[in-house]
XYZ file of C-alpha atoms in Angstrom:
346
model
C -44.575 18.433 34.377
C -43.770 19.297 38.079
C -43.126 16.980 40.829
C -46.431 17.836 42.635
C -48.415 16.290 39.791
C -50.313 12.914 40.444
C -49.589 10.188 37.895
C -50.876 6.653 38.403
C -48.787 3.851 37.090
C -49.403 -0.009 36.982
C -46.633 -1.685 39.184
C -47.037 -4.925 37.721
C -43.741 -6.491 38.708
C -45.051 -6.216 42.353
C -48.654 -6.919 41.861
C -49.873 -3.707 43.104
C -52.811 -1.636 41.643
C -51.996 1.844 40.340
C -50.259 4.115 42.699
C -48.544 7.710 42.704
C -45.344 7.980 41.138
C -42.970 9.431 43.865
C -40.591 12.103 43.151
C -37.723 9.465 43.120
C -39.471 7.580 40.447
C -40.081 10.712 38.438
C -36.737 11.656 38.522
C -35.425 8.160 37.616
C -37.656 7.769 34.862
C -36.899 11.312 33.642
C -32.887 10.425 33.840
C -33.498 7.051 31.915
C -35.635 8.619 29.149
C -33.005 11.506 28.712
C -30.406 8.888 28.295
C -32.273 6.876 25.939
C -34.271 9.231 23.835
C -31.654 12.124 23.679
C -28.478 11.042 24.423
C -28.771 7.671 22.287
C -27.702 5.300 25.222
C -29.023 1.375 24.756
C -31.119 0.179 27.595
C -28.219 -2.150 28.518
C -26.060 0.795 29.277
C -28.782 2.543 31.004
C -29.326 -0.636 33.325
C -25.692 -0.795 34.049
C -25.428 3.076 35.188
C -28.619 2.470 37.305
C -27.907 -0.927 38.741
C -31.162 -2.195 37.398
C -32.015 -4.779 34.845
C -32.730 -3.901 31.262
C -36.284 -5.148 31.571
C -36.985 -2.390 34.535
C -35.386 0.149 32.005
C -38.002 -0.856 29.314
C -40.840 -0.768 31.892
C -39.844 2.561 33.034
C -39.615 3.867 29.529
C -42.939 2.327 28.231
C -44.252 4.129 31.552
C -43.113 7.417 30.906
C -44.578 7.518 27.611
C -48.019 6.121 28.816
C -47.963 8.734 31.825
C -47.052 11.611 29.451
C -43.616 12.259 31.117
C -42.314 11.917 27.748
C -43.802 13.099 24.447
C -42.678 11.847 21.291
C -43.726 14.150 18.034
C -43.154 13.272 14.564
C -42.978 16.397 12.507
C -42.352 16.699 8.964
C -42.837 19.722 6.569
C -46.327 20.854 6.208
C -46.279 20.430 2.571
C -45.556 16.704 2.845
C -47.954 14.061 3.940
C -46.200 11.211 5.849
C -49.267 9.059 6.608
C -50.355 8.855 2.987
C -46.603 8.351 1.838
C -45.898 5.387 3.859
C -49.582 4.250 2.736
C -48.810 4.462 -1.132
C -45.251 2.876 -0.426
C -46.596 -0.265 1.336
C -49.489 -0.325 -0.999
C -47.793 -0.777 -4.241
C -44.273 -2.028 -2.460
C -42.504 0.706 -3.525
C -38.937 1.503 -2.323
C -39.909 5.267 -1.713
C -43.250 7.203 -1.982
C -43.742 11.152 -1.236
C -46.872 12.664 -1.181
C -47.229 16.296 -1.460
C -50.098 18.571 -0.094
C -51.474 20.616 -3.148
C -53.568 23.630 -2.937
C -57.171 22.672 -3.201
C -57.562 24.784 -6.650
C -54.756 22.776 -8.178
C -55.904 19.077 -7.373
C -57.392 18.904 -10.890
C -54.224 20.147 -12.537
C -51.760 17.460 -13.753
C -48.268 17.615 -11.776
C -48.357 20.568 -9.654
C -44.933 22.293 -9.707
C -44.008 21.761 -6.273
C -43.862 17.884 -7.079
C -40.657 18.881 -8.757
C -39.288 20.859 -5.897
C -39.900 17.847 -3.784
C -38.523 15.401 -6.333
C -35.397 17.516 -6.682
C -34.680 17.053 -2.910
C -35.436 13.255 -3.296
C -32.722 13.020 -6.046
C -30.410 14.681 -3.624
C -30.825 12.056 -1.246
C -30.602 9.286 -3.521
C -27.889 10.154 -5.991
C -24.490 9.300 -4.985
C -21.008 10.304 -6.285
C -19.948 8.500 -9.540
C -23.688 7.733 -10.388
C -25.511 7.998 -13.745
C -28.551 10.105 -13.491
C -30.814 9.631 -16.263
C -33.717 12.070 -17.058
C -36.583 11.781 -19.405
C -38.969 14.285 -21.116
C -41.726 15.717 -18.981
C -43.085 18.769 -17.560
C -42.156 17.331 -13.987
C -38.705 16.304 -14.574
C -38.295 19.856 -16.229
C -39.633 21.410 -12.961
C -37.684 18.915 -10.979
C -34.066 20.035 -12.664
C -35.064 23.822 -12.095
C -35.266 23.297 -8.521
C -32.151 21.305 -8.210
C -29.786 22.924 -5.752
C -27.576 19.965 -4.563
C -26.012 16.698 -6.347
C -23.037 15.007 -5.825
C -20.513 14.671 -8.561
C -22.475 12.480 -11.245
C -22.744 12.069 -15.024
C -26.393 13.266 -16.152
C -28.120 11.726 -19.464
C -30.980 12.518 -21.518
C -33.117 9.303 -21.625
C -35.784 10.600 -24.507
C -35.849 13.109 -27.073
C -37.302 16.031 -27.113
C -41.064 17.140 -27.592
C -40.117 19.266 -30.717
C -36.792 19.989 -31.817
C -37.488 22.330 -34.151
C -38.810 24.907 -31.796
C -37.328 26.800 -28.824
C -39.020 24.085 -26.470
C -36.073 22.309 -25.374
C -36.803 21.683 -21.623
C -35.361 18.161 -21.314
C -32.093 19.321 -22.829
C -32.366 22.157 -20.703
C -32.985 19.834 -17.573
C -30.169 17.613 -18.371
C -27.768 20.545 -18.471
C -28.811 22.037 -15.367
C -28.503 18.764 -13.218
C -24.907 18.418 -14.853
C -24.127 22.182 -13.965
C -25.346 21.476 -10.067
C -23.597 18.359 -9.908
C -20.123 19.185 -11.800
C -20.503 16.109 -13.798
C -20.810 15.483 -17.596
C -23.887 16.071 -19.570
C -25.175 13.856 -22.577
C -28.257 15.712 -23.686
C -30.186 14.366 -26.964
C -30.768 16.915 -30.017
C -33.661 14.993 -31.656
C -37.456 14.646 -31.509
C -38.848 12.183 -29.334
C -41.194 11.126 -32.025
C -40.336 10.437 -35.698
C -42.493 10.033 -38.763
C -41.462 6.380 -39.200
C -38.893 3.511 -37.822
C -36.422 4.101 -40.534
C -36.018 7.895 -39.609
C -35.430 6.905 -35.948
C -32.973 4.235 -36.433
C -30.845 6.822 -38.690
C -31.054 9.243 -36.021
C -30.022 6.535 -33.254
C -26.849 5.857 -35.007
C -25.873 9.440 -35.191
C -22.579 9.911 -32.936
C -23.956 12.295 -30.387
C -27.325 10.425 -29.849
C -25.279 7.035 -30.285
C -22.860 8.145 -27.507
C -25.949 9.173 -24.881
C -27.496 5.738 -25.802
C -24.141 3.816 -24.565
C -24.918 5.528 -21.080
C -28.448 4.057 -20.720
C -27.003 0.630 -19.370
C -24.986 2.559 -16.711
C -27.816 4.498 -15.452
C -28.154 4.171 -12.143
C -31.172 6.733 -11.191
C -33.693 7.784 -13.593
C -36.393 10.281 -13.352
C -39.403 9.938 -15.530
C -42.945 11.667 -16.030
C -46.302 9.766 -16.534
C -49.095 10.874 -18.716
C -52.669 9.738 -19.211
C -53.924 9.012 -22.518
C -55.832 12.370 -23.259
C -55.124 15.653 -24.601
C -52.862 18.065 -22.745
C -51.671 15.364 -20.133
C -49.815 13.187 -22.625
C -46.908 14.307 -24.752
C -46.970 11.511 -26.936
C -50.658 11.636 -27.263
C -50.554 15.325 -28.552
C -47.786 14.208 -31.004
C -50.005 11.964 -33.049
C -52.439 12.219 -35.621
C -56.105 11.445 -34.685
C -56.338 8.348 -36.511
C -53.350 6.959 -34.512
C -54.664 8.220 -31.414
C -57.787 6.229 -32.064
C -56.009 3.126 -32.972
C -53.869 3.146 -30.000
C -56.920 4.093 -27.753
C -58.640 0.726 -29.191
C -55.645 -1.212 -27.758
C -56.636 -0.040 -24.177
C -54.094 2.551 -23.584
C -54.427 4.346 -19.995
C -50.950 5.591 -19.210
C -47.526 6.779 -21.386
C -44.308 6.924 -19.813
C -41.266 7.848 -22.005
C -43.117 7.120 -25.054
C -44.160 3.486 -23.811
C -47.797 2.696 -23.409
C -49.726 0.691 -20.810
C -53.031 -0.603 -20.391
C -54.504 -0.475 -16.782
C -52.952 -3.487 -15.784
C -49.523 -2.326 -16.445
C -48.779 -4.227 -19.632
C -47.199 -2.626 -22.518
C -49.548 -2.075 -25.663
C -48.693 -0.542 -29.206
C -45.156 -1.508 -29.080
C -44.678 -0.309 -32.578
C -44.616 3.279 -31.382
C -41.251 2.612 -29.811
C -39.809 2.068 -32.946
C -40.479 5.573 -34.043
C -39.352 7.273 -30.858
C -35.822 8.167 -29.521
C -36.387 6.751 -25.953
C -34.732 4.465 -23.479
C -36.206 0.769 -23.966
C -38.655 -0.514 -21.500
C -36.164 -3.332 -20.551
C -33.222 -1.058 -20.000
C -35.449 1.053 -17.668
C -36.294 -2.128 -15.763
C -32.759 -2.956 -15.225
C -31.856 0.624 -13.733
C -31.893 0.102 -9.854
C -33.955 3.393 -9.226
C -36.291 4.738 -11.243
C -38.292 7.444 -9.532
C -41.620 8.660 -11.195
C -43.133 12.110 -10.555
C -46.695 12.767 -11.355
C -49.693 13.950 -9.785
C -53.365 15.404 -10.037
C -56.555 13.238 -9.864
C -56.504 13.004 -13.728
C -53.452 11.114 -13.760
C -54.249 8.799 -10.865
C -55.448 5.834 -13.084
C -52.483 6.689 -15.526
C -49.708 6.442 -12.296
C -51.683 3.195 -11.089
C -51.020 1.805 -14.420
C -47.326 2.467 -14.604
C -46.618 1.170 -11.088
C -48.243 -2.108 -12.184
C -45.782 -2.341 -14.964
C -42.616 -3.253 -12.587
C -40.544 -0.444 -14.137
C -40.638 2.399 -11.463
C -39.617 1.996 -7.888
C -40.264 5.208 -6.340
C -43.102 7.917 -6.647
C -43.483 11.198 -6.058
C -47.069 12.343 -6.308
C -49.767 14.497 -4.626
C -52.926 14.055 -2.306
C -55.308 14.257 -5.003
C -53.731 11.151 -6.689
C -53.010 9.375 -3.667
C -56.289 9.316 -2.363
C -57.347 7.530 -5.363
C -54.327 5.493 -5.415
C -55.055 3.968 -2.226
C -58.716 2.835 -3.505
C -57.194 0.637 -6.455
C -55.383 -2.788 -6.915
C -51.856 -2.583 -6.643
C -51.355 -5.760 -9.052
C -50.179 -9.365 -8.408
C -46.618 -8.384 -7.550
C -44.897 -5.382 -5.765
C -43.458 -2.856 -7.981
C -39.854 -3.342 -6.397
C -40.032 -6.780 -7.566
C -39.880 -5.433 -11.297
C -41.781 -8.331 -12.556
C -42.990 -7.551 -16.357
C -46.875 -8.218 -16.562
C -46.600 -9.625 -20.143
C -43.694 -12.264 -19.062
């Protein structure tokens, strides 16, 4: 702005109508704005420097904004949608919500890979030195671990068994090792399948030394990263591991979502609890006691499942995409904010 430009201001203190700002007023307004916005000085400090009241400083700063002498721009990386992020956080009562822009052609795909990259950056913010980081099985958590490039020294523990310990697919073990490598901390992987044929076999595995040692850390976890699946083929690991008869039985209970082998109906209530007895996974009650549980899930096909898990009170933060966010903002959040950690069944 050059000094010859005319700017109308409201001189309320003198009861005058709109007048031109003279050069002295422009220079003073610019100086006060510089002190406040760039140098971080308080209005009281500025008032003392210029020999005016702090109320005068406040009026000058307000006028500088109104008359475009000062422009404030809020910039975030292009892939982040700040407006949707804040709306989702407020709607569900979350601690953090990060919404990622996804390519149009990927909107129908579950868990775009860029969610993992953003979640990795978020964990870099949330994890502190000495924390215990828990990682549950899931495509999104595996993508996140692969993208990690910074973590303070922390212990990393696996929260669930693997999809199939009898194959080369051991992504969750690799994710735990990767996170521990980045942080320089200890790793506690679980070399066991997530789903076992029966409760007795699962109980026997839980008592094995390595697995029992990992379970001992569950109560010490301070930050956890989990994935969410909807109850359909290819989008829920547990769904795909069950027989057709078992899928139909759990579907009859109204299953809408799955997280870490726990099943939820649309209202966030746990159903089909007998499944947990056959699984190597962190218990829901333990998850609820973890201070920060970050869910990583996206895609329009998962939107209802994400909403169900948020209503469960097990999750405090969410990394998702615009396709899921647009739907989430149209559905009820539930009677209590997610951060209250209230069990819908209680």
